[in-house]
CSV table of C-alpha atoms in Angstrom, one decimal:
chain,number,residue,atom,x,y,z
A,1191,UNK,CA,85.5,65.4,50.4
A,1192,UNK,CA,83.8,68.7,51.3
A,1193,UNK,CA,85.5,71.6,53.1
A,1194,UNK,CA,83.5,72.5,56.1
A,1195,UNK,CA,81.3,75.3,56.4
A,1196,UNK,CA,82.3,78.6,58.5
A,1197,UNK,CA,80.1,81.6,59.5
A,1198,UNK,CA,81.5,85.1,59.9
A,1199,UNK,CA,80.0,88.0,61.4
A,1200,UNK,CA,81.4,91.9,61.2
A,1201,UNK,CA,80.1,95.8,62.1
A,1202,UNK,CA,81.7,98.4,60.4
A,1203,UNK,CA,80.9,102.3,61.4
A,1204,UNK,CA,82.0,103.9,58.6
A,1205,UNK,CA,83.3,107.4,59.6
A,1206,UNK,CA,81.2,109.9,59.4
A,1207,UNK,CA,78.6,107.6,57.4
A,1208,UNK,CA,76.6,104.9,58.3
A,1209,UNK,CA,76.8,101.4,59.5
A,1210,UNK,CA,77.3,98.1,57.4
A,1211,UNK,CA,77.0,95.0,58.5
A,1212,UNK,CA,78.1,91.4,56.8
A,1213,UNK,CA,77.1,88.0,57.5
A,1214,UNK,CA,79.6,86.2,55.5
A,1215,UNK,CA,79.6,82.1,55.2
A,1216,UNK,CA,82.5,80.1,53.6
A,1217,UNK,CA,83.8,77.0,52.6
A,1218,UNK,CA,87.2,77.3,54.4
A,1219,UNK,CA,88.4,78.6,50.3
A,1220,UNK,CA,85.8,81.3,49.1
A,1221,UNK,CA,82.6,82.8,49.8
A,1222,UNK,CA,79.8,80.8,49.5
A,1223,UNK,CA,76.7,83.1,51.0
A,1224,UNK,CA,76.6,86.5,52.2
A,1225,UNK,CA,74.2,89.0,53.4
A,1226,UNK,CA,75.2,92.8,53.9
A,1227,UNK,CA,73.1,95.2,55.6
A,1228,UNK,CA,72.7,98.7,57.5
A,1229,UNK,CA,71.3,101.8,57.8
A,1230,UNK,CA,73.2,103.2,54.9
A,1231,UNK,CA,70.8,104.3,51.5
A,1232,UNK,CA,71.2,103.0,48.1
A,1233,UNK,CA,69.5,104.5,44.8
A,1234,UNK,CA,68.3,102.7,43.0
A,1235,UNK,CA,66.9,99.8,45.0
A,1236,UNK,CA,67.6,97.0,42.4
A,1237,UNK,CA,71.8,97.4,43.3
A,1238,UNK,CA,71.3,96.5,47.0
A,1239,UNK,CA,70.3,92.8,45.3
A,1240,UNK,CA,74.4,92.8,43.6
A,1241,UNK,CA,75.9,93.3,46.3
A,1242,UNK,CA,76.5,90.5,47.7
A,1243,UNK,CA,76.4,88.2,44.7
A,1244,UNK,CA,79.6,90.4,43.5
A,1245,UNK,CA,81.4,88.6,46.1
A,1246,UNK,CA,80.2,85.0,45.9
A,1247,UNK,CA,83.4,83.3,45.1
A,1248,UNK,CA,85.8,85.3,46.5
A,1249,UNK,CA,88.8,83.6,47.4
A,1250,UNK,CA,88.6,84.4,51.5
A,1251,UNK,CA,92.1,85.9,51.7
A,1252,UNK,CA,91.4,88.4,48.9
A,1253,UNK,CA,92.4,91.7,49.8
A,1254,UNK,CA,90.1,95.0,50.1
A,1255,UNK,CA,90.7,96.0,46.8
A,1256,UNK,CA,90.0,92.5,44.8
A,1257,UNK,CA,86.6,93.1,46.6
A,1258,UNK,CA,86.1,96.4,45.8
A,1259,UNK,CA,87.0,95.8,42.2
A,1260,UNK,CA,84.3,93.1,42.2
A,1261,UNK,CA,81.5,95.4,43.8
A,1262,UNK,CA,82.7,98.2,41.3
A,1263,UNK,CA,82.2,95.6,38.5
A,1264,UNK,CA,78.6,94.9,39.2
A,1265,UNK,CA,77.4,98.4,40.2
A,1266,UNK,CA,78.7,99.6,37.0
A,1267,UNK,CA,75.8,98.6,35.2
A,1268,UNK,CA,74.1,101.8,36.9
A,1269,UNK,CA,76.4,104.8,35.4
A,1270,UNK,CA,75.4,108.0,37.3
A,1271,UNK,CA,72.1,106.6,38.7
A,1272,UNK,CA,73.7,104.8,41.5
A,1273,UNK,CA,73.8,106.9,44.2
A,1274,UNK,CA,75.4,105.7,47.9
A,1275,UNK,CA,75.0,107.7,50.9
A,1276,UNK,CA,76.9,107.0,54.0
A,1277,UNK,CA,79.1,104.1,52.4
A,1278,UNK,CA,80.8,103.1,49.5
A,1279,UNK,CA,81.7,100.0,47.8
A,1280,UNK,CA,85.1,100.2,50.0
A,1281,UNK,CA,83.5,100.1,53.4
A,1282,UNK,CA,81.4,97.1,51.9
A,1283,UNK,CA,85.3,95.5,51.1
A,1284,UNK,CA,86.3,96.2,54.7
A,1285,UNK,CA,83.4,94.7,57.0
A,1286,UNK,CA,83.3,91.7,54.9
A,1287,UNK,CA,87.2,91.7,55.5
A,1288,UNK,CA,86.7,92.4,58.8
A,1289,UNK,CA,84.3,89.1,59.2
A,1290,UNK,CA,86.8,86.9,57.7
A,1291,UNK,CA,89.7,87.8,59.8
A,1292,UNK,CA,87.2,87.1,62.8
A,1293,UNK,CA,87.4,91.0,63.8
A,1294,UNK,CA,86.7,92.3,67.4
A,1295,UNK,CA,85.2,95.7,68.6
A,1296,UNK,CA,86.8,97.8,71.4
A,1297,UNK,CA,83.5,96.7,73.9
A,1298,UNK,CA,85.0,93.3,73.4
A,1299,UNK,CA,87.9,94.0,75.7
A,1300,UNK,CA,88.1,94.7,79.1
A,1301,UNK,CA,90.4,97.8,78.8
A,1302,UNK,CA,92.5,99.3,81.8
A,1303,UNK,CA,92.9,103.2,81.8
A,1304,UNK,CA,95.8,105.2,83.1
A,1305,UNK,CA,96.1,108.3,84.1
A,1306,UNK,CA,99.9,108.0,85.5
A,1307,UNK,CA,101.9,109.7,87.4
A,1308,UNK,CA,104.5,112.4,86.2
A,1309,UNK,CA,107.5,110.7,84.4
A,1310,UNK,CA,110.8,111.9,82.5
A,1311,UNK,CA,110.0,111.6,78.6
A,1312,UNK,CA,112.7,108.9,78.4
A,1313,UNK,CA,110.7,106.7,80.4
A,1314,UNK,CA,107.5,107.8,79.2
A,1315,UNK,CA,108.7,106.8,75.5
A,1316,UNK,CA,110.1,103.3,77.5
A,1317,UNK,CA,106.7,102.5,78.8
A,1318,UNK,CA,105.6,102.4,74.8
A,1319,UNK,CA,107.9,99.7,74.7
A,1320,UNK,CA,107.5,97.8,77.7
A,1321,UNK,CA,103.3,97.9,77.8
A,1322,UNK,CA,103.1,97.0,74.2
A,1323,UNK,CA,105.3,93.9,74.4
A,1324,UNK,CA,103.0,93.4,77.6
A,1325,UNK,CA,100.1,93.4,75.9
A,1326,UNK,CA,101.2,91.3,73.4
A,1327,UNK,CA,102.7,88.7,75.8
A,1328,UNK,CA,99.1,88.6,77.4
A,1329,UNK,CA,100.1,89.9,80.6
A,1330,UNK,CA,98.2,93.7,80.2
A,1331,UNK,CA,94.8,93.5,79.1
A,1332,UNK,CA,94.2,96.1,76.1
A,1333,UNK,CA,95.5,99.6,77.7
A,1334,UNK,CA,94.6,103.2,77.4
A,1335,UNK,CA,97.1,105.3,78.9
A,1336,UNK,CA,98.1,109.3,79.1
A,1337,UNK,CA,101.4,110.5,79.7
A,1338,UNK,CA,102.0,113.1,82.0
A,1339,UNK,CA,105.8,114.7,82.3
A,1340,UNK,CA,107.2,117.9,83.3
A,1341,UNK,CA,110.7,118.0,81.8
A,1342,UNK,CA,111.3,120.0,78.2
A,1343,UNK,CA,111.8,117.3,75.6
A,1344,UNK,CA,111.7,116.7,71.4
A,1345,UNK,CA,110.5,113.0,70.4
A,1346,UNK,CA,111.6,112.2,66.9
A,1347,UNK,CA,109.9,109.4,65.3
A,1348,UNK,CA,112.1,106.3,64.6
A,1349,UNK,CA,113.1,107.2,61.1
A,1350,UNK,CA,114.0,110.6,61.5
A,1351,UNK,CA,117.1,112.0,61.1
A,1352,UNK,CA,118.6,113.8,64.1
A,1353,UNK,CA,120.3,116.3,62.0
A,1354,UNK,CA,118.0,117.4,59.8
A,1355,UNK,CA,115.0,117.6,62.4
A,1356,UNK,CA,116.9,119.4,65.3
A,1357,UNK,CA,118.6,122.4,66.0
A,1358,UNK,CA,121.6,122.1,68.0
A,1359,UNK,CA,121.3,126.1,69.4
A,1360,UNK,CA,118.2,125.3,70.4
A,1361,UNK,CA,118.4,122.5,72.1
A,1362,UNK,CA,121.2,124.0,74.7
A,1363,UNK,CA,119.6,127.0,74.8
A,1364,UNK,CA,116.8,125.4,76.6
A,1365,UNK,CA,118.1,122.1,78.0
A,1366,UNK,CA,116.3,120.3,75.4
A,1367,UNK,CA,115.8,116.1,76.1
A,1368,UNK,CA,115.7,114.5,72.3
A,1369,UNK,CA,114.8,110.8,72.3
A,1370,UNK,CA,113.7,108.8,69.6
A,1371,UNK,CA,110.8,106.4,69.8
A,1372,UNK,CA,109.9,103.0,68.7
A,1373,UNK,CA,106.9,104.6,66.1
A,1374,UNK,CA,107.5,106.6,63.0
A,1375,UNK,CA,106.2,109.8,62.3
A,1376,UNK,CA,107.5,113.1,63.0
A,1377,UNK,CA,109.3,115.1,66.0
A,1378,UNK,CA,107.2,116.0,68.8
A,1379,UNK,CA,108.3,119.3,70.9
A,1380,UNK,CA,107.0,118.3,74.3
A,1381,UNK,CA,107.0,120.8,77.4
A,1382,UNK,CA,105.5,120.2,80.6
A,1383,UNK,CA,101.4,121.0,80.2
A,1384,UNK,CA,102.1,122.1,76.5
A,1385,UNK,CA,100.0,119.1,75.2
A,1386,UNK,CA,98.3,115.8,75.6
A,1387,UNK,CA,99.9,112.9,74.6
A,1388,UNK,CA,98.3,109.5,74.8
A,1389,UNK,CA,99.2,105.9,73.6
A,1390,UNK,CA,97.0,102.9,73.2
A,1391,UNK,CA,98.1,99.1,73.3
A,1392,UNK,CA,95.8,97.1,70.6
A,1393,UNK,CA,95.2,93.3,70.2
A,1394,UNK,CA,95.7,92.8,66.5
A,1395,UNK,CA,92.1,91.5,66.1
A,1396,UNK,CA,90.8,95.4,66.9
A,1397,UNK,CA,92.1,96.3,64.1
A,1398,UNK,CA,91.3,92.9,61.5
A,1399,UNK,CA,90.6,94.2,58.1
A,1400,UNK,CA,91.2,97.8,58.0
A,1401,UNK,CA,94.2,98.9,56.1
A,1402,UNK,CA,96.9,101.0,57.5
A,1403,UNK,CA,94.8,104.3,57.1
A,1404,UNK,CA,91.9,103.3,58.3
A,1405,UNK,CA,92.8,101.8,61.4
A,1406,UNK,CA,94.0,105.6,62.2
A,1407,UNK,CA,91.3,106.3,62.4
A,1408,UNK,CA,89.1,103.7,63.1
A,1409,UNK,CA,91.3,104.3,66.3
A,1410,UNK,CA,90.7,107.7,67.2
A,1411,UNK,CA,87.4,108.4,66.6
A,1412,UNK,CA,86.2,108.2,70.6
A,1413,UNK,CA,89.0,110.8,70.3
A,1414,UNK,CA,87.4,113.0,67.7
A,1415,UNK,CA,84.1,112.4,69.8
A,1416,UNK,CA,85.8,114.0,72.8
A,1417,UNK,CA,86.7,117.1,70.8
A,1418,UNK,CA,83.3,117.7,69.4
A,1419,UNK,CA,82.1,117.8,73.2
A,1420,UNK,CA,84.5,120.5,73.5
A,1421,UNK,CA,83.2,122.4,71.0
A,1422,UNK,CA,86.0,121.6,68.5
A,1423,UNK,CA,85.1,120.2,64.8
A,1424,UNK,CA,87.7,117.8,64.2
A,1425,UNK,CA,88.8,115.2,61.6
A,1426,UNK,CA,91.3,113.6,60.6
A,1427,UNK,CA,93.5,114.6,57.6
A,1428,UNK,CA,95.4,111.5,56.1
A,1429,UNK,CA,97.4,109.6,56.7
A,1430,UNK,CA,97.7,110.5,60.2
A,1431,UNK,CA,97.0,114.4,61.1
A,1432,UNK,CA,94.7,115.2,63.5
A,1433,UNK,CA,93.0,118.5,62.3
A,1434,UNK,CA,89.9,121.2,62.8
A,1435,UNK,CA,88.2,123.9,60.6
A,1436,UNK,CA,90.6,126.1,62.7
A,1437,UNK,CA,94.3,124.1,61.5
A,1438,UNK,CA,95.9,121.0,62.6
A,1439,UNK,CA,95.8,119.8,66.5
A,1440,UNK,CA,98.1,117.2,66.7
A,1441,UNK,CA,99.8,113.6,64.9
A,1442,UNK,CA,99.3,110.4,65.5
A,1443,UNK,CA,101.9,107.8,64.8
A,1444,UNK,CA,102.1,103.5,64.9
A,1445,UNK,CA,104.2,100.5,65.7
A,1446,UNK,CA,103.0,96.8,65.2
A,1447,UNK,CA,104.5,93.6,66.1
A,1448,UNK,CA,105.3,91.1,64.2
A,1449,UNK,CA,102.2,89.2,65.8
A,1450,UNK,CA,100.2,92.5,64.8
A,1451,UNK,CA,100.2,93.8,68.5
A,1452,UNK,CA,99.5,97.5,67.7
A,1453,UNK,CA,100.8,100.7,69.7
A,1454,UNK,CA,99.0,103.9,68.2
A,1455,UNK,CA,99.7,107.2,70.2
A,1456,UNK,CA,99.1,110.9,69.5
A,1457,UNK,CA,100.0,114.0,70.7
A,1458,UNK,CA,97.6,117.3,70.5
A,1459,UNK,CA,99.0,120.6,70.8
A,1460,UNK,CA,97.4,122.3,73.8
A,1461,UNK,CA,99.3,125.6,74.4
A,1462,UNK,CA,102.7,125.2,72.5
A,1463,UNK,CA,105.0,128.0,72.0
A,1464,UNK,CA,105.5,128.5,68.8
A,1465,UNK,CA,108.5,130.5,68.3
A,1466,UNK,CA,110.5,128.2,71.1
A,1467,UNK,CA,109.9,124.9,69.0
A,1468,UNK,CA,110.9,126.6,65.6
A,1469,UNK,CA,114.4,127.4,67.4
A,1470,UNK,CA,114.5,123.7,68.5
A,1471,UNK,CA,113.2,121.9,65.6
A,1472,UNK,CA,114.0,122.5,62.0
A,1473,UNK,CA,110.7,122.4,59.8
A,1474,UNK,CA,111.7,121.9,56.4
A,1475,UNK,CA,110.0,123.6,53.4
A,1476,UNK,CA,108.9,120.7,51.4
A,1477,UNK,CA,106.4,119.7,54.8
A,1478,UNK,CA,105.3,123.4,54.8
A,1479,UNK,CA,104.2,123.6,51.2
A,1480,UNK,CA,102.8,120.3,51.8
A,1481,UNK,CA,100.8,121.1,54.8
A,1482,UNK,CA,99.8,124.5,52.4
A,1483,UNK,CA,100.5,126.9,55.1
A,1484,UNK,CA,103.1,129.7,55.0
A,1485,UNK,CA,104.8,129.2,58.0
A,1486,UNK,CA,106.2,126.7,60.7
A,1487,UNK,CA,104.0,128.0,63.6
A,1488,UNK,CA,100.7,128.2,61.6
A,1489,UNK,CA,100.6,124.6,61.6
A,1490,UNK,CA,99.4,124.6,65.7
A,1491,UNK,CA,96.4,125.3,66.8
A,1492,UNK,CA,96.2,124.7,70.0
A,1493,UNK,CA,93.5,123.3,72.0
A,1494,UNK,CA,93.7,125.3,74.6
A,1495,UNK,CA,92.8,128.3,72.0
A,1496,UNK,CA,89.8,126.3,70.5
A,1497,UNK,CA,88.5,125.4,73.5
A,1498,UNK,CA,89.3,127.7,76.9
A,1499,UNK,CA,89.3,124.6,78.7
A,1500,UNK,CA,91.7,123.6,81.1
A,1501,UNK,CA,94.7,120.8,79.9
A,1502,UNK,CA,93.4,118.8,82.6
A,1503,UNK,CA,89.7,119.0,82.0
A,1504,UNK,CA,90.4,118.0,78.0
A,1505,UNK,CA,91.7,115.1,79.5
A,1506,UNK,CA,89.3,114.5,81.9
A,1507,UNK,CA,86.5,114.6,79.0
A,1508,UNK,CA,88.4,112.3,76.5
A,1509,UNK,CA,89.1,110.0,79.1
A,1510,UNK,CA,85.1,109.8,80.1
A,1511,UNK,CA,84.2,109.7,76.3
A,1512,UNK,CA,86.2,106.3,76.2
A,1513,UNK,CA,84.9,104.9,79.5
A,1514,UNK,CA,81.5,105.7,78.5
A,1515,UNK,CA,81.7,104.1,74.6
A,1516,UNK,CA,83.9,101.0,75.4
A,1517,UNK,CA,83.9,100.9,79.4
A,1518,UNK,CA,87.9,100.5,81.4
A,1519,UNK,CA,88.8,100.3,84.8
A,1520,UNK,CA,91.1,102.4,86.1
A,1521,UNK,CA,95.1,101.3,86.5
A,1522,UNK,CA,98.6,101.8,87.3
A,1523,UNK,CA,101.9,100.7,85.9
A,1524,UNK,CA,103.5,98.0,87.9
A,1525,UNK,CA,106.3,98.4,89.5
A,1526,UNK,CA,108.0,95.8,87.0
A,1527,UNK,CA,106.6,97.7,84.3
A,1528,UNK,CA,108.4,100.9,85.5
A,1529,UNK,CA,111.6,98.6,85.9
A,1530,UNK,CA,111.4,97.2,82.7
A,1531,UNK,CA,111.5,101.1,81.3
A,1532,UNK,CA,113.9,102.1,83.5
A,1533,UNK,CA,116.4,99.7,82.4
A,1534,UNK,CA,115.3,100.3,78.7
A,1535,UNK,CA,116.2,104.4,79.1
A,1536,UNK,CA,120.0,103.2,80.3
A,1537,UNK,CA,119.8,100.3,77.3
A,1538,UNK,CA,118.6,101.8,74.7
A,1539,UNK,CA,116.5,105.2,74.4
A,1540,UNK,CA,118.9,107.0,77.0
A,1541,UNK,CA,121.7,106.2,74.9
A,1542,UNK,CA,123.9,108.1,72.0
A,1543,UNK,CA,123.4,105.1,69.4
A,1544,UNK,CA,120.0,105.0,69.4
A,1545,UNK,CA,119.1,108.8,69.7
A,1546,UNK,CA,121.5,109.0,66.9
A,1547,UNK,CA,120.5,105.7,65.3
A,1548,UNK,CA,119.9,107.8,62.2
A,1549,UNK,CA,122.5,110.3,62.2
């Protein structure tokens, strides 16, 4: 009996490299021919010709780095001659990855852009909730949207505790809101115009074959795009900061279902007052000395600095950059959506227990 022959095909842009492609065929158990390709360059010529034999034979659920170990093995041979300019052996790892788990590309969706309406942060961190399990339900095509609030608020990422991330004084001082959303990462001090916050509802196959890191930002890079329009030289610093020459701009944070539905959001400083979130939240040495800055409020730059554009026209220009690289059509919640998060605020992210879930 034989096992029936499967064809795979994945692109891969590596980030701020060059492109590599993989044409991967398979028995249904390992690989039994592949081709890779792209504009990337490869010294000296004769290791372009082992790398795809390195992965003949490769069980097709190995993970990135069984591949990579393979392609390290046979490039070895080169020492310091082998030179590889706008790759590496772990982008290699990934495409092919990405051709076995059948991997899509954001033109592949028809994605739906929002530009919403003003909403209390409760109900913005709701929608999170509600559009995700939308989109995973197969009722929201693949979403873009931007939040838009006027209320002062701190998000704390799921796993935070309340105590040691927020100041009490502070927050009745100036009427904080704290809710805690459904991601991880860190607190969020959110006034009215003081940043941009945006979330993104991803079909699991987007995403096929990049590790947790990379899909970060694999994610974001229309977003880095926008900002080099702007004038602003961005990058991201791992796992998850979004940063410039001239200090970090923002964070981006993630929550997947367990049928791999992703929600990645970020929020970008755009004119933050620095000395009113240090009274809210408390920053704690050890991410200080990590970040290798002196202070709290060093760690924001905002974009309104870096750029002297307006809030709104940022948004405007990010929200063009991704109609223009992966097309959307412009949308609105529905009105059961904004029910759904509604009744979520007074069930769960309006309420004591789960603000103080972590105490």
């Amino acid at each position: 009996m034989t096992n029936e022959t499967q064809d795979f095909h994945a692109e891969y842009k590596v980030i701020g490299g060059k492109l590599v492609v993989a044409d991967v065929e398979t028995d249904g158990q390992v690989i039994t021919d592949l081709k890779i390709s792209g504009d990337f360059f490869l010294e000296p010529e004769d290791a372009y010709f082992d790398l795809a034999p390195a992965l003949l034979g490769a069980s097709v659920t190995a993970d990135n780095s069984q591949l990579r170990d393979r392609l390290d093995a046979a490039l070895a041979k080169y020492g310091s001659e082998l030179a590889m300019h706008g790759f590496s052996t772990a982008d290699v790892a990934t495409v092919v990855r990405r051709a076995l788990g059948s991997a899509a590309d954001f033109t592949d969706f028809d994605w739906q852009i929002i530009r919403g309406e003003v909403l209390p942060t409760q109900v913005n961190v709701a929608l999170d909730q509600v559009l995700l399990e939308e989109v995973s339900a197969g009722r929201r095509a693949p979403t873009l949207r931007f939040w838009e609030w006027d209320d002062t608020a701190t998000v704390i990422g799921a796993f935070q505790s309340y105590v040691n991330e927020i100041r009490p004084e502070g927050v009745e001082k100036y009427g904080v809101e704290v809710v805690r959303r459904i991601s991880g990462g860190g607190a969020m001090f959110m006034e009215g115009g003081n940043c941009i916050t945006y979330s993104m509802f991803v079909p699991p196959s987007l995403v096929a074959g990049l590790d947790y890191q990379e899909s970060y930002v694999f994610l974001d890079q229309w977003v880095l795009a926008a900002l080099k329009g702007l004038g602003v030289e961005a990058f991201y610093k791992p796992i998850n900061d979004i940063s410039s020459t001239q200090g970090k701009i923002g964070g981006a944070a993630q929550k997947r279902l367990r049928d791999g539905t992703l929600l990645h959001h970020a929020t970008m400083s755009y004119d933050i007052d620095a000395d009113k979130m240090v009274e809210i939240l408390r920053i704690g040495q050890a991410k200080i000395s990590d970040k290798g800055v002196a202070s709290a409020k060093k760690r924001v730059d905002p974009l309104r600095s870096q750029t002297g554009e307006s809030r709104a026209d940022i948004i405007e220009t990010m929200a063009s950059t991704f109609i223009d690289r992966y097309g959307a059509n412009p949308d609105t919640y529905t009105d059961a959506e904004l029910a759904r998060a509604r009744e979520l605020v007074a069930e769960k992210f309006g309420t004591e227990a789960w603000t103080h879930r972590v105490p």
